């Protein structure tokens, strides 16, 4: 095909319509990819909401699990999940941020620190059940914490630590060097520079990473089952050394029961878990936008 | 001519290495107090590296090594007993790109004083520093506003105010106007003339007209020899002499625009 312009001289074969058609084909294919994902997700969501919505009543949150579906609730699982997530955050956040600060701000760049870096990145990819085995050996038996929420939280803290360190390092690395120089040139010490400038600047990124790590922790089941968290708990969780269960374990338990009502309870549990996850993610976005400093 | 002035900074046989790379080759120079000294020279000849020797900012580069002495009113700032943190309070710096902290205008000026344990009236110090940087009238009603909302020229004057708030004797300026428009540049240059009554100023500049306009003394830097990457000061003297009757042929070629 020849162009509309008079200076088309025959030394080029632009084949414009073919190129444009290719573009449209790929535009369609990528749209199809998005649609497929969205449809699958909606089907899942709709299915679960239809199954579970009628069980989302106040008693569902205030009752303990029971043999009778109509008397069953998430009370102990919600308590366990909240305890676990708080303890995990309390342990993993300071250690993770501390490690990120050390690796980015203090450590010199040599083979040893690079080895540590590679291993932290690898740890982020280790299957979670391995952490469960470690927790079982180290915390449940070694430290004799038993199958307590503390042992579970420590295991979970180990699991999310690499994620917090990696995202923390990225956030700290994104702080412009000029900010550090400005502070140091005024006679600030290295720690004053980190405390007053680097950390406040990196905090939105660090918090985003931490909250994403927490949403990973709240959905994890395998390591907690490995350390022996219980499924059937009919008492309130009063302290860090108490036995516990969490939402995904409770859901897993209901799914494995034959009665149809328990399947619906599981669906309701999934809705609650999803709501918790989505609110954590929303919190991450809000925090990031609130604290973000535009340079 | 130098003899008329007290010497603020004096370097002797200064060599700087980055790992195996020789960056500055045997510089000896005396910088007069309460005068403006310009460092000029082609790109990559080590002007910024030289400037950063005076407040030990090169210490931040892990592989950097400085040899020789740099005396600040007779005290060697590379003495092992001296902590660079202490040096930097007495020898302030203004950077090429304005780099205010992402905090309020007030906080930018007060920060250095606060961390150095300033005991006086902070509000008064902030006002005095902003006045000295010719910024007070423009910002006095907005001290709580973010420093990042200021224009580039205002930000750079804020950085100057921030530097003088810790009451240094020397202010190092690394191409302070290169990111600014001509009007903002002019303001910075006028400000420098005011500041030199109280402070010793060393300015690195690419702009030879600027060096000729603002400085009292000029150091001409150049790669030390053919094929070398190490820079050195090839000529130093009163600015008028460097620009009108330089002794070194290379200086003459450079200031007359024949190369560089």
Coordinates of C-alpha atoms in Angstrom, one line a residue:
Chain A
X1 CA 0.0 0.0 0.0
X2 CA 1.3 3.4 -0.9
X3 CA 1.0 6.4 1.5
X4 CA -1.1 9.4 0.9
X5 CA 1.9 11.7 0.8
X6 CA 3.4 12.6 -2.5
X7 CA 7.0 12.1 -1.5
X8 CA 6.5 8.3 -1.0
X9 CA 9.4 7.2 -3.2
X10 CA 9.2 3.4 -3.3
X11 CA 12.4 2.8 -1.2
X12 CA 10.2 2.0 1.8
X13 CA 7.4 -0.6 2.2
X14 CA 5.6 0.8 5.2
X15 CA 2.8 -1.8 5.3
X16 CA 1.0 0.5 7.6
X17 CA -2.3 -1.3 7.7
X18 CA -0.6 -4.6 8.6
X19 CA 1.3 -2.9 11.4
X20 CA -1.8 -1.3 12.7
X21 CA -3.7 -4.6 12.6
X22 CA -0.9 -6.2 14.7
X23 CA -1.3 -3.5 17.2
X24 CA -5.0 -4.1 17.5
X25 CA -4.6 -7.8 17.9
X26 CA -2.2 -7.4 20.8
X27 CA -4.4 -4.8 22.4
X28 CA -7.2 -7.3 22.2
X29 CA -5.1 -10.1 23.6
X30 CA -4.0 -8.1 26.6
X31 CA -7.6 -7.0 27.3
X32 CA -8.6 -10.7 27.2
X33 CA -5.9 -11.5 29.8
X34 CA -7.2 -8.8 32.1
X35 CA -10.8 -9.9 31.6
X36 CA -10.0 -13.6 32.2
X37 CA -8.4 -12.7 35.6
X38 CA -11.3 -10.4 36.5
X39 CA -13.9 -13.0 35.6
X40 CA -12.3 -15.7 37.6
X41 CA -11.9 -13.5 40.6
X42 CA -15.5 -12.3 40.4
X43 CA -16.8 -15.8 40.1
X44 CA -14.9 -16.8 43.2
X45 CA -16.0 -13.8 45.1
X46 CA -19.7 -14.1 44.1
X47 CA -19.7 -17.8 44.8
X48 CA -18.3 -17.2 48.3
X49 CA -20.5 -14.3 49.1
X50 CA -23.6 -16.2 48.0
X51 CA -22.6 -19.1 50.1
X52 CA -21.7 -17.2 53.2
X53 CA -23.4 -13.9 53.4
X54 CA -26.4 -15.1 55.5
X55 CA -24.1 -16.4 58.2
X56 CA -22.5 -12.9 58.6
X57 CA -24.6 -12.0 61.7
X58 CA -23.4 -10.7 65.1
X59 CA -23.3 -14.1 66.6
X60 CA -20.8 -15.2 64.0
X61 CA -18.2 -12.9 65.6
X62 CA -19.1 -13.4 69.2
X63 CA -19.6 -17.2 69.4
X64 CA -16.9 -19.9 69.8
X65 CA -16.8 -22.8 67.3
X66 CA -19.3 -25.5 68.0
X67 CA -20.7 -28.8 66.8
X68 CA -23.8 -27.0 65.8
X69 CA -23.4 -24.7 62.8
X70 CA -25.9 -22.2 64.0
X71 CA -24.0 -21.8 67.3
X72 CA -20.6 -21.6 65.6
X73 CA -18.6 -18.4 65.4
X74 CA -15.2 -16.9 64.8
X75 CA -14.6 -15.5 68.2
X76 CA -11.5 -17.5 69.1
X77 CA -10.1 -17.4 65.5
X78 CA -10.5 -13.6 65.3
X79 CA -8.8 -13.2 68.7
X80 CA -6.0 -15.5 67.7
X81 CA -5.4 -13.7 64.4
X82 CA -5.4 -10.3 66.0
X83 CA -3.1 -11.4 68.8
X84 CA -0.8 -13.1 66.3
X85 CA -0.7 -10.2 63.9
X86 CA 0.1 -7.7 66.7
X87 CA 2.8 -9.8 68.3
X88 CA 4.3 -10.5 64.9
X89 CA 4.4 -6.8 63.9
X90 CA 5.8 -5.9 67.3
X91 CA 8.7 -8.3 66.8
X92 CA 9.3 -8.2 63.0
X93 CA 9.0 -4.4 62.5
X94 CA 11.9 -3.2 64.7
X95 CA 14.2 -6.1 63.8
X96 CA 13.4 -5.8 60.1
X97 CA 13.8 -2.0 60.0
X98 CA 17.0 -2.3 62.1
X99 CA 18.5 -4.8 59.7
X100 CA 17.5 -2.7 56.7
X101 CA 19.1 0.4 58.2
X102 CA 22.3 -1.5 59.0
X103 CA 22.6 -3.0 55.5
X104 CA 21.8 0.3 53.7
X105 CA 23.4 2.9 55.9
X106 CA 26.3 1.3 57.9
X107 CA 27.5 -1.9 56.2
X108 CA 30.3 -1.5 53.8
X109 CA 29.9 -3.1 50.4
X110 CA 32.0 -6.3 50.5
X111 CA 31.5 -10.0 49.8
X112 CA 30.1 -10.6 53.2
X113 CA 27.3 -8.1 53.1
X114 CA 26.5 -9.2 49.5
X115 CA 26.3 -12.8 50.8
X116 CA 23.9 -11.7 53.6
X117 CA 21.8 -9.8 51.0
X118 CA 21.5 -12.7 48.7
X119 CA 20.5 -15.0 51.6
X120 CA 17.9 -12.6 52.8
X121 CA 16.4 -12.5 49.3
X122 CA 16.5 -16.3 49.3
X123 CA 14.8 -16.6 52.7
X124 CA 11.8 -14.6 51.3
X125 CA 11.3 -17.5 48.9
X126 CA 11.6 -20.4 51.3
X127 CA 8.3 -22.4 51.6
X128 CA 6.4 -21.4 54.7
X129 CA 6.1 -24.9 56.0
X130 CA 9.9 -24.9 56.5
X131 CA 9.5 -21.9 58.9
X132 CA 6.8 -24.0 60.7
X133 CA 9.3 -26.8 61.2
X134 CA 11.9 -24.3 62.4
X135 CA 9.3 -22.7 64.8
X136 CA 8.3 -26.2 66.1
X137 CA 11.9 -27.1 66.9
X138 CA 13.1 -23.7 68.1
X139 CA 10.2 -22.0 69.9
X140 CA 7.7 -24.7 70.7
X141 CA 10.2 -27.3 71.9
X142 CA 13.6 -25.5 72.3
X143 CA 12.3 -22.4 74.2
X144 CA 9.5 -24.5 75.6
X145 CA 6.9 -21.9 74.7
X146 CA 4.4 -24.7 73.8
X147 CA 1.8 -24.3 71.1
X148 CA 1.2 -20.8 72.3
X149 CA 0.3 -17.7 70.2
X150 CA 3.7 -16.3 71.2
X151 CA 5.5 -19.3 69.5
X152 CA 3.2 -18.9 66.5
X153 CA 4.0 -15.2 66.3
X154 CA 7.7 -15.7 66.6
X155 CA 7.5 -18.2 63.7
X156 CA 5.4 -15.8 61.7
X157 CA 7.9 -13.0 62.5
X158 CA 10.7 -15.1 61.0
X159 CA 8.6 -15.8 58.0
X160 CA 7.9 -12.1 57.2
X161 CA 11.2 -10.7 58.3
X162 CA 12.9 -11.1 54.9
X163 CA 10.0 -9.3 53.3
X164 CA 10.2 -6.4 55.7
X165 CA 14.0 -6.2 55.3
X166 CA 13.9 -6.2 51.5
X167 CA 11.1 -3.6 51.3
X168 CA 12.7 -1.5 54.0
X169 CA 16.0 -1.5 52.2
X170 CA 14.4 -0.4 49.0
X171 CA 12.6 2.4 50.8
X172 CA 15.8 3.6 52.4
X173 CA 17.8 3.3 49.2
X174 CA 15.2 5.6 47.5
X175 CA 16.1 8.5 49.9
X176 CA 18.0 11.0 47.8
X177 CA 21.7 11.2 48.7
X178 CA 21.4 15.0 48.7
X179 CA 19.2 14.7 51.9
X180 CA 21.9 12.8 53.7
X181 CA 24.6 15.2 52.5
X182 CA 22.6 18.3 53.6
X183 CA 22.3 16.9 57.1
X184 CA 25.9 15.8 57.4
X185 CA 27.2 19.1 56.1
X186 CA 25.5 20.8 59.0
X187 CA 27.4 18.8 61.5
X188 CA 24.8 16.1 62.1
X189 CA 26.1 12.7 63.1
X190 CA 25.3 9.6 61.0
X191 CA 22.7 8.5 63.5
X192 CA 21.1 12.0 63.6
X193 CA 20.9 12.0 59.8
X194 CA 19.3 8.5 59.8
X195 CA 16.9 9.4 62.6
X196 CA 15.8 12.8 61.5
X197 CA 15.9 12.6 57.7
X198 CA 16.4 9.1 56.3
X199 CA 13.8 7.3 58.4
X200 CA 11.0 9.9 58.1
X201 CA 11.6 10.0 54.4
X202 CA 11.6 6.2 54.0
X203 CA 8.8 5.6 56.5
X204 CA 5.9 5.4 54.0
X205 CA 7.7 2.8 51.9
X206 CA 8.8 0.9 55.0
X207 CA 5.2 0.9 56.3
X208 CA 3.8 -0.2 53.0
X209 CA 6.2 -3.2 52.9
X210 CA 5.4 -4.0 56.6
X211 CA 1.7 -4.0 56.1
X212 CA 1.9 -6.2 53.0
X213 CA 4.1 -8.6 55.0
X214 CA 1.4 -8.5 57.7
X215 CA -1.3 -9.4 55.2
X216 CA 0.9 -12.3 54.1
X217 CA 1.1 -13.4 57.8
X218 CA -2.6 -13.2 58.5
X219 CA -3.4 -15.5 55.6
X220 CA -0.7 -18.1 56.3
X221 CA -1.8 -21.5 57.6
X222 CA 0.9 -24.1 57.0
X223 CA 3.5 -22.9 59.5
X224 CA 0.9 -22.6 62.3
X225 CA -0.5 -26.0 61.7
X226 CA 3.0 -27.3 61.7
X227 CA 3.7 -25.8 65.2
X228 CA 0.4 -27.3 66.3
X229 CA -2.0 -24.5 66.6
X230 CA -5.4 -25.9 67.6
X231 CA -8.5 -25.8 65.5
X232 CA -11.1 -26.1 68.2
X233 CA -10.9 -23.5 70.9
X234 CA -13.8 -22.6 73.2
X235 CA -12.1 -20.1 75.5
X236 CA -10.9 -16.5 75.2
X237 CA -7.2 -15.9 74.4
X238 CA -5.9 -14.0 77.5
X239 CA -2.2 -14.0 77.2
X240 CA 0.7 -14.7 74.9
X241 CA 1.3 -18.1 76.3
X242 CA -2.3 -19.4 75.7
X243 CA -3.2 -21.9 73.0
X244 CA -4.7 -20.3 69.9
X245 CA -6.2 -20.7 66.5
X246 CA -6.4 -18.3 63.6
X247 CA -8.9 -17.5 60.8
X248 CA -7.4 -19.6 58.0
X249 CA -7.1 -22.6 60.3
X250 CA -10.8 -22.2 61.4
X251 CA -11.8 -21.9 57.8
X252 CA -9.8 -25.0 56.9
X253 CA -11.4 -26.9 59.7
X254 CA -15.0 -26.0 58.7
X255 CA -14.3 -26.9 55.1
X256 CA -13.2 -30.4 56.2
X257 CA -16.5 -31.0 58.0
X258 CA -19.2 -32.9 56.0
X259 CA -22.3 -30.8 56.9
X260 CA -23.3 -28.3 54.2
X261 CA -23.9 -25.5 56.8
X262 CA -20.2 -25.7 57.8
X263 CA -19.2 -25.2 54.2
X264 CA -21.3 -22.0 54.3
X265 CA -19.6 -21.0 57.6
X266 CA -16.3 -21.5 55.9
X267 CA -17.4 -19.2 53.1
X268 CA -18.5 -16.6 55.7
X269 CA -15.1 -17.0 57.3
X270 CA -13.4 -16.3 54.0
X271 CA -15.4 -13.1 53.6
X272 CA -14.1 -12.0 57.0
X273 CA -10.6 -12.9 56.2
X274 CA -10.8 -11.1 52.8
X275 CA -12.3 -8.0 54.5
X276 CA -9.4 -8.0 57.0
X277 CA -6.8 -8.4 54.2
X278 CA -8.4 -5.7 52.0
X279 CA -8.5 -3.3 55.0
X280 CA -4.9 -3.9 55.7
X281 CA -4.0 -3.2 52.1
X282 CA -6.2 -0.1 52.1
X283 CA -4.4 1.0 55.2
X284 CA -1.1 0.6 53.5
X285 CA -2.2 2.8 50.6
X286 CA -3.6 5.5 52.9
X287 CA -0.5 5.6 55.0
X288 CA 1.7 5.8 51.9
X289 CA -0.3 8.7 50.5
X290 CA -0.5 10.4 53.8
X291 CA 3.2 10.3 54.7
X292 CA 4.5 10.6 51.2
X293 CA 6.8 13.6 50.7
X294 CA 7.0 14.9 47.3
X295 CA 10.6 16.0 46.5
Chain B
X1 CA 48.6 40.6 48.1
X2 CA 47.7 37.5 50.0
X3 CA 49.8 38.7 52.9
X4 CA 47.2 41.4 53.7
X5 CA 44.7 38.7 54.7
X6 CA 44.5 36.3 57.6
X7 CA 44.6 32.7 56.2
X8 CA 41.5 30.7 56.9
X9 CA 42.4 27.5 55.1
X10 CA 45.7 26.2 54.0
X11 CA 46.4 23.0 52.2
X12 CA 49.8 21.5 51.8
X13 CA 50.7 18.6 49.5
X14 CA 47.2 17.5 49.3
X15 CA 46.6 14.3 47.4
X16 CA 43.2 12.5 47.0
X17 CA 42.8 8.9 45.8
X18 CA 39.6 7.0 45.1
X19 CA 40.8 3.4 45.4
X20 CA 43.6 3.2 42.9
X21 CA 42.5 6.4 41.1
X22 CA 44.6 9.5 41.8
X23 CA 42.1 12.3 41.8
X24 CA 44.0 15.3 43.2
X25 CA 47.7 15.7 42.6
X26 CA 49.8 17.5 45.2
X27 CA 47.8 20.7 45.8
X28 CA 49.2 23.5 48.0
X29 CA 47.2 26.6 48.5
X30 CA 46.2 29.3 51.0
X31 CA 42.7 30.6 51.2
X32 CA 42.3 34.1 52.7
X33 CA 39.7 34.8 55.4
X34 CA 36.6 36.8 54.6
X35 CA 37.3 36.8 50.9
X36 CA 35.7 35.0 48.1
X37 CA 37.9 32.4 46.4
X38 CA 36.7 30.9 43.2
X39 CA 37.8 27.5 41.9
X40 CA 37.6 27.3 38.1
X41 CA 38.6 24.7 35.6
X42 CA 37.3 22.3 33.0
X43 CA 34.9 19.5 33.9
X44 CA 36.4 16.5 35.6
X45 CA 39.5 18.2 36.9
X46 CA 38.6 17.7 40.6
X47 CA 37.1 21.0 41.6
X48 CA 34.3 19.5 43.7
X49 CA 36.6 16.9 45.1
X50 CA 39.0 19.7 46.2
X51 CA 36.2 21.7 47.7
X52 CA 34.9 18.6 49.6
X53 CA 38.3 18.1 51.2
X54 CA 37.7 21.2 53.3
X55 CA 34.7 19.8 55.2
X56 CA 35.7 16.2 54.9
X57 CA 32.7 15.2 52.7
X58 CA 35.1 13.0 50.8
X59 CA 35.1 10.8 53.9
X60 CA 31.7 9.6 52.8
X61 CA 33.1 7.9 49.8
X62 CA 34.3 4.5 51.2
X63 CA 37.3 4.2 48.9
X64 CA 38.5 7.8 49.3
X65 CA 41.9 8.5 50.8
X66 CA 43.3 12.0 51.6
X67 CA 47.0 12.6 52.1
X68 CA 48.7 15.8 53.1
X69 CA 47.4 18.5 55.5
X70 CA 44.5 20.9 55.4
X71 CA 44.8 23.5 58.1
X72 CA 41.8 25.5 59.3
X73 CA 43.2 28.4 61.3
X74 CA 46.2 26.3 62.0
X75 CA 44.4 23.2 63.1
X76 CA 44.8 20.2 60.8
X77 CA 41.3 19.0 60.0
X78 CA 42.7 15.6 59.0
X79 CA 44.2 15.1 62.4
X80 CA 43.1 11.7 63.7
X81 CA 41.8 13.4 66.9
X82 CA 39.4 15.5 64.9
X83 CA 35.9 14.1 64.1
X84 CA 34.6 15.2 60.7
X85 CA 31.2 16.0 62.4
X86 CA 33.0 18.8 64.2
X87 CA 34.7 20.1 61.1
X88 CA 31.4 20.4 59.2
X89 CA 29.9 22.6 61.8
X90 CA 32.7 25.2 61.3
X91 CA 32.9 24.7 57.6
X92 CA 29.5 24.8 56.0
X93 CA 28.4 23.8 52.5
X94 CA 25.9 24.8 49.9
X95 CA 25.3 22.2 47.2
X96 CA 24.8 22.5 43.4
X97 CA 21.2 21.5 43.5
X98 CA 19.1 23.2 46.2
X99 CA 18.5 20.4 48.8
X100 CA 16.3 21.7 51.5
X101 CA 14.9 19.2 53.9
X102 CA 11.3 18.2 53.2
X103 CA 10.2 20.1 56.3
X104 CA 9.1 23.6 57.1
X105 CA 11.2 26.6 56.3
X106 CA 11.6 27.3 60.0
X107 CA 12.7 23.7 60.7
X108 CA 15.2 23.8 57.8
X109 CA 17.0 26.7 59.4
X110 CA 16.6 25.5 63.0
X111 CA 17.8 22.0 62.4
X112 CA 21.5 22.5 62.4
X113 CA 21.4 24.7 65.4
X114 CA 19.3 22.3 67.3
X115 CA 21.4 19.2 66.7
X116 CA 24.5 21.3 67.7
X117 CA 22.9 22.3 70.9
X118 CA 22.2 25.9 70.3
X119 CA 21.4 27.6 73.6
X120 CA 20.1 30.9 72.4
X121 CA 16.6 32.0 71.2
X122 CA 15.8 29.8 68.2
X123 CA 13.2 32.2 66.7
X124 CA 15.7 35.0 66.7
X125 CA 18.4 32.8 65.1
X126 CA 16.0 31.7 62.4
X127 CA 15.1 35.3 61.6
X128 CA 18.7 36.4 61.7
X129 CA 19.8 33.6 59.4
X130 CA 17.0 34.2 56.9
X131 CA 17.7 37.9 56.9
X132 CA 21.4 37.2 56.3
X133 CA 20.4 35.1 53.4
X134 CA 18.2 37.8 52.0
X135 CA 15.1 35.6 52.3
X136 CA 13.4 36.9 55.4
X137 CA 11.0 39.4 53.6
X138 CA 9.8 36.7 51.2
X139 CA 9.1 34.0 53.8
X140 CA 8.4 35.7 57.1
X141 CA 4.7 35.1 57.0
X142 CA 5.1 31.5 55.8
X143 CA 7.7 30.0 58.1
X144 CA 5.6 26.9 58.7
X145 CA 5.2 26.3 55.0
X146 CA 7.1 23.5 53.4
X147 CA 10.5 24.5 52.1
X148 CA 9.7 22.5 48.9
X149 CA 7.0 25.0 48.0
X150 CA 9.7 27.7 47.5
X151 CA 11.2 28.5 44.0
X152 CA 14.6 27.1 43.2
X153 CA 16.4 30.4 43.9
X154 CA 14.6 30.8 47.2
X155 CA 15.4 27.2 48.1
X156 CA 19.1 27.9 47.5
X157 CA 19.0 31.0 49.7
X158 CA 17.2 28.9 52.3
X159 CA 20.1 26.4 52.1
X160 CA 22.5 29.3 52.6
X161 CA 20.4 30.4 55.6
X162 CA 20.5 26.9 56.9
X163 CA 24.3 26.8 56.5
X164 CA 24.9 30.1 58.4
X165 CA 22.5 29.2 61.2
X166 CA 25.2 27.0 62.7
X167 CA 27.6 30.0 62.7
X168 CA 30.4 28.5 60.5
X169 CA 33.5 30.5 59.7
X170 CA 33.7 29.1 56.1
X171 CA 31.0 28.5 53.6
X172 CA 31.8 26.1 50.7
X173 CA 29.7 26.6 47.6
X174 CA 29.6 23.9 44.9
X175 CA 28.3 25.6 41.8
X176 CA 25.5 27.1 43.9
X177 CA 23.8 28.9 41.0
X178 CA 24.2 26.4 38.2
X179 CA 20.6 25.2 38.6
X180 CA 19.2 28.7 38.8
X181 CA 17.9 31.2 36.3
X182 CA 19.9 34.5 35.8
X183 CA 17.8 36.6 38.2
X184 CA 18.1 34.1 41.0
X185 CA 21.8 33.7 40.2
X186 CA 22.2 37.5 40.5
X187 CA 20.6 37.4 43.9
X188 CA 22.9 34.7 45.1
X189 CA 25.9 36.6 43.8
X190 CA 24.8 39.8 45.6
X191 CA 24.2 37.8 48.7
X192 CA 27.8 36.5 48.5
X193 CA 29.1 40.0 48.6
X194 CA 27.2 40.6 51.9
X195 CA 28.3 37.3 53.4
X196 CA 32.0 37.8 52.7
X197 CA 32.0 40.5 55.4
X198 CA 31.6 37.7 58.0
X199 CA 32.5 34.5 56.2
X200 CA 35.2 33.0 54.1
X201 CA 33.6 31.8 50.9
X202 CA 35.1 29.2 48.6
X203 CA 33.0 28.7 45.4
X204 CA 33.4 26.2 42.6
X205 CA 32.0 27.5 39.4
X206 CA 31.8 26.5 35.8
X207 CA 30.9 30.0 34.8
X208 CA 34.0 32.1 34.3
X209 CA 32.0 35.4 34.2
X210 CA 30.6 34.5 37.6
X211 CA 34.1 33.8 38.9
X212 CA 35.3 37.2 37.5
X213 CA 32.3 39.0 38.9
X214 CA 32.2 37.7 42.4
X215 CA 35.5 36.4 43.5
X216 CA 38.6 38.1 45.0
X217 CA 40.9 35.2 44.4
X218 CA 40.8 32.5 41.8
X219 CA 42.4 29.1 41.7
X220 CA 42.7 27.6 38.2
X221 CA 42.5 23.8 38.2
X222 CA 43.6 21.5 35.4
X223 CA 44.6 17.9 34.9
X224 CA 48.2 17.8 36.2
X225 CA 49.8 16.4 33.2
X226 CA 49.1 14.9 29.8
X227 CA 47.4 11.5 30.0
X228 CA 46.8 11.9 33.8
X229 CA 43.3 12.0 35.3
X230 CA 44.5 13.8 38.4
X231 CA 43.6 17.4 38.8
X232 CA 45.8 20.1 40.4
X233 CA 45.8 23.8 40.9
X234 CA 48.0 25.2 38.2
X235 CA 47.7 28.9 39.1
X236 CA 46.4 30.8 42.0
X237 CA 46.2 34.6 42.5
X238 CA 44.0 37.7 42.7
X239 CA 41.0 37.3 40.3
X240 CA 42.0 40.4 38.3
X241 CA 45.4 38.9 37.7
X242 CA 44.1 35.5 36.7
X243 CA 41.7 37.0 34.2
X244 CA 43.9 39.8 32.8
X245 CA 47.5 38.7 32.9
X246 CA 47.7 35.0 33.8
X247 CA 51.2 33.6 34.2
X248 CA 50.3 30.1 32.9
X249 CA 49.6 29.7 29.2
X250 CA 46.9 27.1 30.0
X251 CA 45.1 29.5 32.3
X252 CA 45.2 32.1 29.6
X253 CA 43.8 29.7 27.0
X254 CA 41.0 28.7 29.4
X255 CA 39.9 32.1 30.6
X256 CA 39.9 33.5 27.1
X257 CA 37.7 30.7 26.0
X258 CA 40.2 29.0 23.7
X259 CA 39.3 25.6 25.3
X260 CA 37.3 24.1 28.1

